[in-house]
Tab-separated table of C-alpha atoms in Angstrom:
chain	number	residue	atom	x	y	z
B	295	MET	CA	-16.651	42.974	85.343
B	296	GLU	CA	-18.187	39.624	86.788
B	297	PRO	CA	-21.848	40.907	86.236
B	298	SER	CA	-21.140	41.788	82.759
B	299	ARG	CA	-19.226	38.498	81.999
B	300	ASN	CA	-22.386	36.570	83.488
B	301	ARG	CA	-24.646	38.542	81.104
B	302	LEU	CA	-22.496	37.675	78.091
B	303	LYS	CA	-22.770	34.052	79.154
B	304	HIS	CA	-26.653	34.132	79.554
B	305	ALA	CA	-27.047	35.929	76.232
B	306	ALA	CA	-24.888	33.515	74.482
B	307	PHE	CA	-26.959	30.549	76.038
B	308	PHE	CA	-30.136	32.064	74.886
B	309	VAL	CA	-28.996	32.533	71.503
B	310	GLY	CA	-27.686	29.221	71.347
B	311	LEU	CA	-30.947	28.047	72.401
B	312	PHE	CA	-32.909	30.148	70.068
B	313	ILE	CA	-30.860	28.637	67.043
B	314	VAL	CA	-31.355	25.046	68.221
B	315	LEU	CA	-35.299	25.504	68.627
B	316	PHE	CA	-35.303	27.358	65.236
B	317	LEU	CA	-33.684	24.394	63.598
B	318	ILE	CA	-36.042	22.116	65.278
B	319	ILE	CA	-39.033	23.963	64.163
B	320	MET	CA	-37.674	24.166	60.522
B	321	THR	CA	-37.157	20.504	60.479
B	322	HIS	CA	-40.825	19.982	61.709
B	323	GLN	CA	-42.516	22.621	59.487
B	324	THR	CA	-45.117	21.750	56.966
B	325	PRO	CA	-43.164	21.012	53.595
B	326	PRO	CA	-44.127	23.433	50.656
B	327	TYR	CA	-45.705	20.554	48.688
B	328	ALA	CA	-48.170	17.716	49.193
B	329	PHE	CA	-48.984	14.428	47.421
B	330	ALA	CA	-50.780	14.711	44.083
B	331	ARG	CA	-54.125	12.836	43.819
B	332	ASN	CA	-54.753	9.690	41.578
B	333	GLN	CA	-56.787	10.568	38.107
B	334	THR	CA	-60.264	9.539	38.230
B	335	ILE	CA	-61.427	6.350	36.377
B	336	SER	CA	-64.564	6.548	34.391
B	337	THR	CA	-67.311	4.460	35.579
B	338	GLU	CA	-69.536	4.817	32.315
B	339	SER	CA	-68.499	1.474	30.174
B	340	PRO	CA	-69.954	-1.797	30.460
B	341	PRO	CA	-67.948	-4.101	32.782
B	342	TYR	CA	-64.653	-5.149	31.337
B	343	PHE	CA	-61.967	-7.895	31.978
B	344	THR	CA	-59.191	-9.664	30.070
B	345	GLN	CA	-56.147	-11.548	30.694
B	346	LEU	CA	-52.719	-11.784	28.611
B	347	THR	CA	-49.440	-13.390	28.875
B	348	ILE	CA	-46.819	-11.043	27.774
B	349	PRO	CA	-44.179	-12.265	25.243
B	350	LYS	CA	-40.620	-13.147	26.764
B	351	PRO	CA	-37.291	-12.942	25.527
B	352	ASN	CA	-36.650	-16.166	23.492
B	353	ASP	CA	-33.586	-16.988	25.443
B	354	ALA	CA	-35.129	-16.732	28.932
B	355	LEU	CA	-35.779	-19.279	30.919
B	356	SER	CA	-37.137	-17.101	34.100
B	357	VAL	CA	-38.836	-13.599	34.209
B	358	HIS	CA	-39.738	-11.564	37.199
B	359	ALA	CA	-40.258	-8.381	38.959
B	360	SER	CA	-42.222	-6.433	36.386
B	361	SER	CA	-42.807	-2.556	36.512
B	362	LEU	CA	-45.681	-1.299	34.618
B	363	ILE	CA	-46.504	2.331	33.343
B	364	SER	CA	-49.044	4.043	31.592
B	365	LEU	CA	-47.809	6.230	28.414
B	366	PRO	CA	-49.682	9.311	27.093
B	367	ASN	CA	-50.827	7.583	24.128
B	368	ASP	CA	-53.062	5.001	26.242
B	369	ASN	CA	-49.946	2.455	25.418
B	370	LEU	CA	-48.175	0.596	28.141
B	371	LEU	CA	-44.593	-0.305	29.032
B	372	ASN	CA	-43.755	-3.175	31.052
B	373	ALA	CA	-39.942	-3.652	32.265
B	374	TYR	CA	-38.759	-6.851	34.018
B	375	PHE	CA	-35.499	-8.986	34.339
B	376	SER	CA	-35.006	-11.996	32.436
B	377	GLY	CA	-32.271	-14.654	32.208
B	378	THR	CA	-31.530	-17.884	33.377
B	379	LYS	CA	-32.742	-17.320	37.280
B	380	GLU	CA	-32.774	-14.551	39.396
B	381	GLY	CA	-29.494	-13.182	40.336
B	382	ALA	CA	-27.647	-15.072	37.455
B	383	ARG	CA	-24.935	-13.184	35.462
B	384	ASP	CA	-27.004	-13.359	32.190
B	385	VAL	CA	-29.832	-11.304	33.538
B	386	LYS	CA	-30.892	-8.366	31.498
B	387	ILE	CA	-33.479	-5.834	31.831
B	388	SER	CA	-36.247	-6.419	29.026
B	389	ALA	CA	-39.446	-4.695	28.184
B	390	ASN	CA	-42.594	-4.818	26.048
B	391	LEU	CA	-45.030	-2.252	24.755
B	392	PHE	CA	-48.620	-2.556	24.693
B	393	ASP	CA	-50.944	-1.133	21.950
B	394	GLY	CA	-53.970	0.357	23.385
B	395	LYS	CA	-55.465	0.170	20.021
B	396	THR	CA	-55.013	-3.547	19.114
B	397	ASN	CA	-54.627	-4.785	22.701
B	398	ARG	CA	-51.567	-6.805	22.158
B	399	TRP	CA	-48.083	-6.852	23.337
B	400	SER	CA	-44.922	-6.052	21.458
B	401	GLU	CA	-41.985	-8.626	21.427
B	402	ALA	CA	-39.699	-8.653	24.086
B	403	PHE	CA	-36.639	-6.068	23.859
B	404	THR	CA	-33.899	-5.432	25.844
B	405	ILE	CA	-33.383	-1.855	27.520
B	406	LEU	CA	-30.431	-2.563	29.943
B	407	THR	CA	-27.674	-4.824	30.455
B	408	LYS	CA	-25.129	-5.321	33.337
B	409	GLU	CA	-22.367	-4.371	30.854
B	410	ASP	CA	-24.443	-1.136	29.891
B	411	LEU	CA	-24.663	-0.405	33.714
B	412	SER	CA	-20.784	-0.993	34.256
B	413	HIS	CA	-19.827	1.257	31.516
B	414	HIS	CA	-21.989	4.085	32.359
B	415	SER	CA	-21.600	3.916	36.172
B	416	HIS	CA	-17.722	3.200	36.044
B	417	GLU	CA	-18.405	0.259	38.339
B	418	TYR	CA	-18.013	-3.494	38.258
B	419	ILE	CA	-21.604	-4.791	38.222
B	420	LYS	CA	-21.932	-8.361	38.594
B	421	LYS	CA	-25.909	-8.709	38.523
B	422	LEU	CA	-28.824	-6.586	37.862
B	423	GLY	CA	-32.057	-6.792	40.178
B	424	ASN	CA	-35.459	-4.774	40.252
B	425	PRO	CA	-36.131	-2.420	37.527
B	426	LEU	CA	-39.003	0.266	38.476
B	427	LEU	CA	-40.374	2.572	35.569
B	428	PHE	CA	-41.970	5.953	36.272
B	429	LEU	CA	-43.487	8.392	33.854
B	430	HIS	CA	-42.739	12.005	34.808
B	431	ASP	CA	-43.727	14.895	32.800
B	432	ASP	CA	-42.146	14.202	29.367
B	433	LYS	CA	-39.735	11.489	30.419
B	434	ILE	CA	-39.556	7.568	31.173
B	435	LEU	CA	-37.517	7.221	34.303
B	436	LEU	CA	-35.932	3.606	34.933
B	437	PHE	CA	-34.679	2.885	38.354
B	438	VAL	CA	-32.715	-0.410	38.584
B	439	VAL	CA	-30.962	-2.275	41.206
B	440	GLY	CA	-27.148	-3.400	40.651
B	441	VAL	CA	-24.697	-5.235	42.360
B	442	SER	CA	-21.147	-5.512	42.510
B	443	MET	CA	-20.371	-7.762	45.230
B	444	GLY	CA	-22.233	-10.400	47.268
B	445	GLY	CA	-25.971	-10.365	47.321
B	446	TRP	CA	-28.891	-8.065	47.233
B	447	ALA	CA	-27.957	-6.682	50.813
B	448	THR	CA	-25.021	-5.016	48.913
B	449	SER	CA	-26.909	-3.444	46.099
B	450	LYS	CA	-27.174	0.192	44.932
B	451	ILE	CA	-29.798	2.027	42.855
B	452	TYR	CA	-29.113	3.674	39.743
B	453	GLN	CA	-31.321	6.199	37.687
B	454	PHE	CA	-31.687	6.258	34.027
B	455	GLU	CA	-33.858	8.467	31.574
B	456	SER	CA	-35.669	8.068	28.314
B	457	ALA	CA	-37.684	10.367	26.026
B	458	LEU	CA	-41.258	8.859	25.035
B	459	GLU	CA	-40.040	8.515	21.510
B	460	PRO	CA	-37.842	6.587	21.077
B	461	ILE	CA	-37.439	4.533	24.197
B	462	ARG	CA	-33.682	4.709	24.798
B	463	PHE	CA	-32.393	5.084	28.189
B	464	LYS	CA	-29.377	7.300	29.145
B	465	PHE	CA	-27.360	7.187	32.547
B	466	ALA	CA	-28.699	9.873	34.802
B	467	ARG	CA	-26.720	8.888	38.253
B	468	LYS	CA	-26.324	6.348	41.078
B	469	LEU	CA	-28.377	7.455	43.818
B	470	SER	CA	-26.078	8.484	47.128
B	471	LEU	CA	-28.198	7.428	49.948
B	472	SER	CA	-25.764	7.154	52.391
B	473	PRO	CA	-22.458	8.854	53.420
B	474	PHE	CA	-20.810	5.517	54.510
B	475	LEU	CA	-20.742	2.386	51.970
B	476	ASN	CA	-23.998	3.559	50.144
B	477	LEU	CA	-25.042	-0.266	50.045
B	478	SER	CA	-28.194	-2.467	50.534
B	479	HIS	CA	-30.856	0.001	48.982
B	480	LEU	CA	-33.487	-1.559	46.757
B	481	ILE	CA	-36.670	-0.440	44.959
B	482	LYS	CA	-39.993	-2.095	44.131
B	483	ASN	CA	-42.916	0.105	43.893
B	484	LYS	CA	-43.714	3.192	42.064
B	485	PRO	CA	-43.211	6.786	43.390
B	486	LEU	CA	-46.036	9.046	43.864
B	487	ASN	CA	-46.083	12.709	42.387
B	488	THR	CA	-45.812	15.833	44.313
B	489	THR	CA	-47.626	19.242	43.880
B	490	ASP	CA	-44.320	20.910	43.536
B	491	GLY	CA	-43.689	19.142	40.187
B	492	GLY	CA	-41.350	16.579	42.092
B	493	PHE	CA	-42.209	13.081	43.306
B	494	MET	CA	-41.472	10.530	46.217
B	495	LEU	CA	-39.734	7.577	45.832
B	496	PRO	CA	-40.566	4.675	48.252
B	497	LEU	CA	-37.309	2.277	48.696
B	498	TYR	CA	-36.023	0.060	51.387
B	499	HIS	CA	-32.613	-0.805	53.184
B	500	GLU	CA	-31.978	-4.416	53.503
B	501	LEU	CA	-29.112	-4.883	55.588
B	502	ALA	CA	-29.336	-6.508	58.995
B	503	THR	CA	-32.811	-4.453	60.579
B	504	GLN	CA	-34.705	-3.710	57.117
B	505	TYR	CA	-36.543	-0.708	56.705
B	506	PRO	CA	-38.430	1.586	54.552
B	507	LEU	CA	-37.383	4.966	53.446
B	508	LEU	CA	-38.725	7.757	51.287
B	509	LEU	CA	-36.547	9.806	48.766
B	510	LYS	CA	-37.821	13.183	47.555
B	511	PHE	CA	-37.193	14.181	44.109
B	512	ASP	CA	-37.363	17.964	42.579
B	513	GLN	CA	-39.026	18.823	39.167
B	514	GLN	CA	-35.752	17.945	37.103
B	515	ASN	CA	-35.573	14.430	38.584
B	516	ASN	CA	-32.762	15.145	40.703
B	517	PRO	CA	-32.716	13.491	44.514
B	518	ARG	CA	-33.225	16.165	47.107
B	519	GLU	CA	-33.870	14.825	50.389
B	520	LEU	CA	-34.228	11.476	52.251
B	521	LEU	CA	-36.371	10.425	54.943
B	522	ARG	CA	-37.290	7.554	57.358
B	523	PRO	CA	-41.039	7.446	57.839
B	524	ASN	CA	-41.004	5.196	60.932
B	525	ALA	CA	-38.928	3.301	63.188
B	526	LEU	CA	-40.012	-0.224	62.092
B	527	ASN	CA	-37.809	-2.853	61.323
B	528	HIS	CA	-38.391	-6.002	58.857
B	529	GLN	CA	-40.510	-3.963	56.678
B	530	LEU	CA	-39.744	-3.877	52.877
B	531	GLN	CA	-40.865	-2.622	49.524
B	532	PRO	CA	-43.246	0.187	51.019
B	533	SER	CA	-46.018	0.658	48.682
B	534	LEU	CA	-47.244	4.304	48.440
B	535	THR	CA	-50.622	5.749	47.414
B	536	PRO	CA	-52.680	8.909	47.939
B	537	PHE	CA	-55.120	8.903	50.814
B	538	LYS	CA	-57.577	11.551	52.151
B	539	ASP	CA	-55.505	14.707	52.564
B	540	CYS	CA	-52.081	13.077	52.435
B	541	ALA	CA	-50.845	9.210	51.662
B	542	ILE	CA	-50.879	5.744	53.084
B	543	MET	CA	-48.239	2.921	52.748
B	544	ALA	CA	-48.140	-0.714	53.204
B	545	PHE	CA	-45.142	-2.705	53.544
B	546	ARG	CA	-43.851	-6.353	52.851
B	547	ASN	CA	-42.894	-8.069	56.089
B	548	HIS	CA	-39.689	-9.670	56.412
B	549	SER	CA	-40.851	-11.838	59.529
B	550	PHE	CA	-43.813	-14.558	58.944
B	551	LYS	CA	-44.879	-13.248	62.496
B	552	ASP	CA	-45.947	-9.923	61.615
B	553	SER	CA	-49.385	-8.710	60.454
B	554	LEU	CA	-49.640	-6.303	57.545
B	555	MET	CA	-49.300	-2.915	58.691
B	556	LEU	CA	-50.544	0.577	57.093
B	557	GLU	CA	-49.173	3.885	57.922
B	558	THR	CA	-50.910	7.272	57.040
B	559	CYS	CA	-49.398	10.712	57.105
B	560	LYS	CA	-50.318	14.358	58.092
B	561	THR	CA	-47.764	15.806	55.431
B	562	PRO	CA	-45.351	13.967	53.201
B	563	THR	CA	-42.785	14.299	55.771
B	564	ALA	CA	-44.738	13.788	58.926
B	565	TRP	CA	-46.030	10.139	59.364
B	566	GLN	CA	-48.482	8.652	62.090
B	567	LYS	CA	-47.892	5.656	64.054
B	568	PRO	CA	-48.013	2.521	61.860
B	569	MET	CA	-51.617	0.247	62.222
B	570	LEU	CA	-52.089	-3.476	62.224
B	571	THR	CA	-54.562	-4.954	60.029
B	572	ASN	CA	-56.509	-8.170	59.666
B	573	LEU	CA	-53.892	-9.394	57.291
B	574	LYS	CA	-50.623	-11.173	57.686
B	575	ASN	CA	-47.913	-10.517	55.057
B	576	LEU	CA	-45.779	-13.636	54.358
B	577	ASN	CA	-42.886	-11.755	53.028
B	578	ASP	CA	-44.594	-11.317	49.804
B	579	ALA	CA	-44.821	-8.128	47.464
B	580	LEU	CA	-47.730	-6.284	47.303
B	581	ASN	CA	-49.494	-3.084	46.100
B	582	LEU	CA	-51.688	-0.536	47.902
B	583	ILE	CA	-53.879	1.385	45.107
B	584	ASN	CA	-56.373	4.202	45.282
B	585	LEU	CA	-59.179	3.862	42.944
B	586	ASN	CA	-61.819	6.747	42.941
B	587	GLU	CA	-61.208	7.523	46.512
B	588	GLU	CA	-61.307	3.936	47.598
B	589	LEU	CA	-58.373	1.811	48.820
B	590	TYR	CA	-57.758	-1.563	47.249
B	591	LEU	CA	-54.609	-4.180	48.016
B	592	ILE	CA	-53.123	-6.547	45.447
B	593	HIS	CA	-51.544	-9.345	47.265
B	594	ASN	CA	-51.026	-12.975	48.391
B	595	PRO	CA	-52.914	-14.794	51.042
B	596	SER	CA	-52.056	-14.998	54.780
B	597	ASP	CA	-52.363	-18.449	54.596
B	598	LEU	CA	-48.973	-20.274	54.700
B	599	SER	CA	-50.200	-23.330	52.599
B	600	LEU	CA	-51.234	-21.014	49.776
B	601	ARG	CA	-48.343	-18.705	49.935
B	602	ARG	CA	-47.793	-17.046	46.600
B	603	LYS	CA	-50.162	-19.758	44.965
B	604	GLU	CA	-52.921	-17.120	44.582
B	605	LEU	CA	-53.132	-13.657	43.873
B	606	TRP	CA	-56.045	-11.596	45.420
B	607	LEU	CA	-57.529	-8.193	45.119
B	608	SER	CA	-58.902	-6.923	48.562
B	609	LYS	CA	-60.734	-3.784	49.576
B	610	LEU	CA	-60.265	-1.636	52.639
B	611	GLU	CA	-63.634	-1.607	54.635
B	612	ASN	CA	-62.543	0.421	57.610
B	613	SER	CA	-59.304	1.850	58.901
B	614	ASN	CA	-57.524	-1.389	59.303
B	615	SER	CA	-59.663	-4.161	57.942
B	616	PHE	CA	-59.567	-5.784	54.184
B	617	LYS	CA	-62.151	-7.656	52.392
B	618	THR	CA	-61.129	-10.093	49.525
B	619	LEU	CA	-63.061	-9.372	46.561
B	620	LYS	CA	-61.651	-11.808	43.856
B	621	ILE	CA	-58.571	-14.348	43.439
B	622	LEU	CA	-57.195	-12.885	40.451
B	623	ASP	CA	-55.208	-15.895	39.553
B	624	LYS	CA	-53.922	-19.092	40.569
B	625	ALA	CA	-50.658	-21.204	39.978
B	626	ASN	CA	-47.452	-22.436	41.699
B	627	GLU	CA	-46.374	-18.910	41.966
B	628	VAL	CA	-48.239	-15.731	41.313
B	629	SER	CA	-46.501	-12.805	42.628
B	630	TYR	CA	-44.790	-9.708	42.442
B	631	PRO	CA	-47.777	-7.391	41.341
B	632	SER	CA	-47.298	-3.854	39.517
B	633	TYR	CA	-50.132	-1.781	38.378
B	634	SER	CA	-50.853	1.247	36.214
B	635	LEU	CA	-54.037	3.559	35.924
B	636	ASN	CA	-55.086	5.541	33.180
B	637	SER	CA	-58.722	7.265	32.500
B	638	HIS	CA	-60.593	4.012	31.878
B	639	PHE	CA	-58.579	0.812	33.064
B	640	ILE	CA	-56.785	-0.614	36.067
B	641	ASP	CA	-53.614	-2.618	34.539
B	642	ILE	CA	-52.133	-5.239	36.640
B	643	VAL	CA	-48.847	-7.255	35.733
B	644	TYR	CA	-47.293	-10.338	37.948
B	645	THR	CA	-44.959	-13.042	37.665
B	646	TYR	CA	-46.454	-16.178	36.777
B	647	ASN	CA	-44.591	-19.428	37.765
B	648	ARG	CA	-41.241	-17.278	37.015
B	649	SER	CA	-41.395	-18.508	33.601
B	650	HIS	CA	-43.893	-15.744	32.467
B	651	ILE	CA	-45.309	-12.164	32.931
B	652	LYS	CA	-49.279	-12.091	32.878
B	653	HIS	CA	-51.320	-8.858	32.413
B	654	ILE	CA	-54.574	-8.492	33.652
B	655	ARG	CA	-57.030	-5.354	32.413
B	656	PHE	CA	-60.431	-4.248	34.064
B	657	ASN	CA	-62.582	-1.189	34.640
B	658	MET	CA	-64.340	0.340	37.405
B	659	ALA	CA	-67.609	-1.073	36.021
B	660	TYR	CA	-66.059	-4.505	36.818
B	661	LEU	CA	-64.851	-3.603	40.336
B	662	LYS	CA	-68.175	-2.309	41.068
B	663	SER	CA	-69.776	-5.731	40.116
B	664	LEU	CA	-67.267	-7.460	42.650
B	665	LEU	CA	-68.728	-5.393	45.228
B	666	LYS	CA	-72.239	-6.549	45.041
């Protein structure tokens, strides 16, 4: 009986070991999707550069945190929060449409109030924060930050959807990102499409240690998988763009001592060790962007005396070194850029002195002229 009992114990041990190893292998397998590539931008036209100021709501003293998308008809949609000041109870999410034929922005219109969000989510909403637009198939998605108590560290993310016409957002869900309090999650930068018809949304956790996260959505815009791409702390607002066979991320540092870091991936769920670059990030928002297989960065200077007083465009010269090509704008504050691409133009919007949102449009021929 004793040898038989030992054999059963050994068999149970090896079966258990096999199950554990199988689960480990499954969690490290290559996912059945990859990141989609950015569209190629035409280089045929002569150099073009223009700068516009976007009309704001008449009652808004402050506007900030814009998010820009290109629409299928070559128009643009820009959303941002407007009100007395950031975090004020009168803040609402406003938007403007850009007509690609006339090169003019519409008057501002409201797409969401805290009362709307409170009604649809069945939660008390004290204030609204960052909006984020994303065009996915034939729908416009709006992700927005809402706070019920305290400050941004207690925020949640809510998802809305709209048809292309008319633009009228309907509540989809509150993103459930933690089995506990589900607090302190925020968004800033645009998602990246995946080859299975879904997309990956970069977001971040702000309470205590502050770290980046990636949320995978399926083709029907449902959240499916949450992953943490690294063990970094004090890294906010990940900016994600295609790179080589996968993608690359840059982060906003929540520490003035840290250098700007880049992180590349082998697959959408397997990320490499982060790399230091020649730039510092002084807790400023940024955008990493792939333009015709070259990487560029829209950012503020590393010099503390110029913090948020200039907005720069830089190019990645090698694996971890950027070269500044142009100062896009100067003011008391030029910050929080967002970009969008179509087959002809690169469009950038950003906060100007917290009083306006400005829009810059240029093409690849203009960008090439900066490289000479």
